[in-house]
Coordinates of C-alpha atoms in Angstrom, one line a residue:
M29 CA -45.4 -58.6 -13.7
F30 CA -48.8 -57.2 -13.2
M31 CA -51.7 -59.1 -12.8
R32 CA -55.0 -58.6 -14.4
D33 CA -58.2 -57.6 -12.6
S34 CA -59.3 -60.9 -13.6
E35 CA -56.3 -63.1 -12.3
K36 CA -57.0 -60.9 -8.8
A37 CA -60.4 -61.9 -8.8
Q38 CA -59.7 -65.5 -9.5
S39 CA -56.9 -65.6 -6.7
T40 CA -59.5 -63.8 -4.1
L41 CA -62.4 -66.2 -5.5
E42 CA -60.0 -69.3 -5.1
Y43 CA -59.0 -68.1 -1.4
A44 CA -62.5 -67.7 -0.4
V45 CA -63.3 -71.3 -1.7
I46 CA -60.3 -72.6 0.5
I47 CA -62.0 -70.9 3.6
A48 CA -65.3 -72.5 2.8
V49 CA -64.1 -75.7 2.3
V50 CA -62.2 -75.8 5.8
V51 CA -65.2 -74.2 7.5
A52 CA -67.6 -77.1 5.9
A53 CA -65.1 -79.8 7.2
L54 CA -64.8 -78.4 10.8
I55 CA -68.6 -78.4 11.1
A56 CA -69.0 -81.7 9.9
M57 CA -66.4 -82.8 12.4
Q58 CA -68.0 -80.9 15.0
T59 CA -70.5 -84.1 15.9
Y60 CA -67.8 -86.4 16.1
F61 CA -65.6 -84.0 18.5
K62 CA -68.6 -83.3 21.0
R63 CA -68.8 -87.4 20.9
G64 CA -65.2 -87.9 21.5
V65 CA -64.8 -85.0 24.4
Q66 CA -68.2 -86.6 26.3
G67 CA -67.1 -90.2 25.9
K68 CA -63.5 -89.1 27.8
I69 CA -65.6 -87.3 30.3
R70 CA -68.0 -90.3 31.1
E71 CA -64.4 -92.5 31.1
A72 CA -62.9 -90.3 33.8
S73 CA -66.6 -90.2 35.9
D74 CA -66.6 -94.0 35.7
Q75 CA -63.3 -94.5 37.2
I76 CA -64.3 -92.1 39.9
G77 CA -66.9 -94.9 40.9
E78 CA -70.5 -94.8 42.4
Q79 CA -72.0 -91.6 42.4
F80 CA -73.8 -89.8 45.9
S81 CA -77.3 -91.2 45.9
P82 CA -79.2 -89.0 48.6
G83 CA -81.8 -92.1 48.6
Q84 CA -79.1 -94.9 50.1
T85 CA -78.2 -92.3 52.5
T86 CA -79.3 -93.1 56.3
N87 CA -77.9 -91.2 59.4
E88 CA -77.6 -92.2 62.9
Y89 CA -77.2 -89.7 65.5
T90 CA -77.1 -88.9 69.3
I91 CA -77.3 -85.5 70.9
I92 CA -76.2 -85.1 74.2
S93 CA -77.1 -81.6 76.1
N94 CA -76.2 -80.9 79.5
T95 CA -77.2 -77.7 81.2
E96 CA -76.0 -76.8 84.5
S97 CA -76.7 -73.6 86.0
S98 CA -76.2 -72.2 89.8
E99 CA -77.3 -69.2 91.5
D100 CA -76.6 -67.7 94.9
V101 CA -78.6 -64.8 96.3
S102 CA -77.9 -63.5 100.0
G103 CA -78.7 -60.3 101.9
T104 CA -80.4 -59.2 104.9
T105 CA -83.8 -58.9 105.7
E106 CA -85.9 -55.5 106.4
D107 CA -88.9 -55.3 109.1
A108 CA -91.4 -53.8 106.4
A109 CA -93.6 -52.6 108.7
A110 CA -91.3 -50.4 110.9
G111 CA -88.5 -49.6 108.1
D112 CA -85.6 -51.4 110.8
D113 CA -82.6 -53.5 109.6
V114 CA -83.4 -56.8 111.1
G115 CA -80.1 -57.7 110.5
A116 CA -81.0 -61.6 110.0
K117 CA -78.7 -62.4 107.0
T118 CA -80.4 -64.7 104.5
K119 CA -78.9 -66.7 101.5
T120 CA -80.7 -68.5 99.1
T121 CA -78.9 -71.4 96.3
T122 CA -80.7 -72.6 93.7
V123 CA -79.2 -75.5 91.3
S124 CA -80.8 -76.3 88.4
K125 CA -79.4 -79.4 86.0
Q126 CA -80.9 -80.6 83.2
K127 CA -79.9 -83.4 80.9
Q128 CA -81.1 -84.6 77.6
T129 CA -80.3 -87.7 75.3
R130 CA -82.1 -87.6 71.7
T131 CA -80.9 -91.1 69.7
G132 CA -82.4 -92.0 66.2
T133 CA -82.0 -93.0 62.5
E134 CA -82.9 -90.7 59.6
T135 CA -83.3 -91.6 56.1
V136 CA -83.2 -88.6 53.5
A137 CA -85.0 -90.2 50.5
K138 CA -87.0 -93.5 49.4
Q139 CA -84.7 -95.0 46.7
S140 CA -87.5 -96.1 44.5
D141 CA -88.3 -92.2 44.0
E142 CA -84.6 -91.7 42.5
Y143 CA -84.1 -91.9 39.0
W144 CA -81.1 -93.3 37.5
P145 CA -81.1 -93.2 33.3
Q146 CA -79.3 -96.7 32.4

């Protein structure tokens, strides 16, 4: 009915040994578990396809800029010496047009500078 002190110590020791064995088994399996997870990740990435390679990226571009501005200035002229308003009306129109076209090809990096481990 009542356990003696030695039996309590024995059951506590048995529990401690069982826990230690389980922890040791988990630590031993850690390497195999990591390899399995890494294998699944690699398999998924291989199914996606080729990875992005900046050295094989070539851009072709064409930039066209058009700027057009117009300015109208009108008024009357004054006789500066006399200070009189002569009344002649003047009108000045300025039209400015600018077109810029730029075309080219750009490669980001050389493929030989890339490192892809096999």
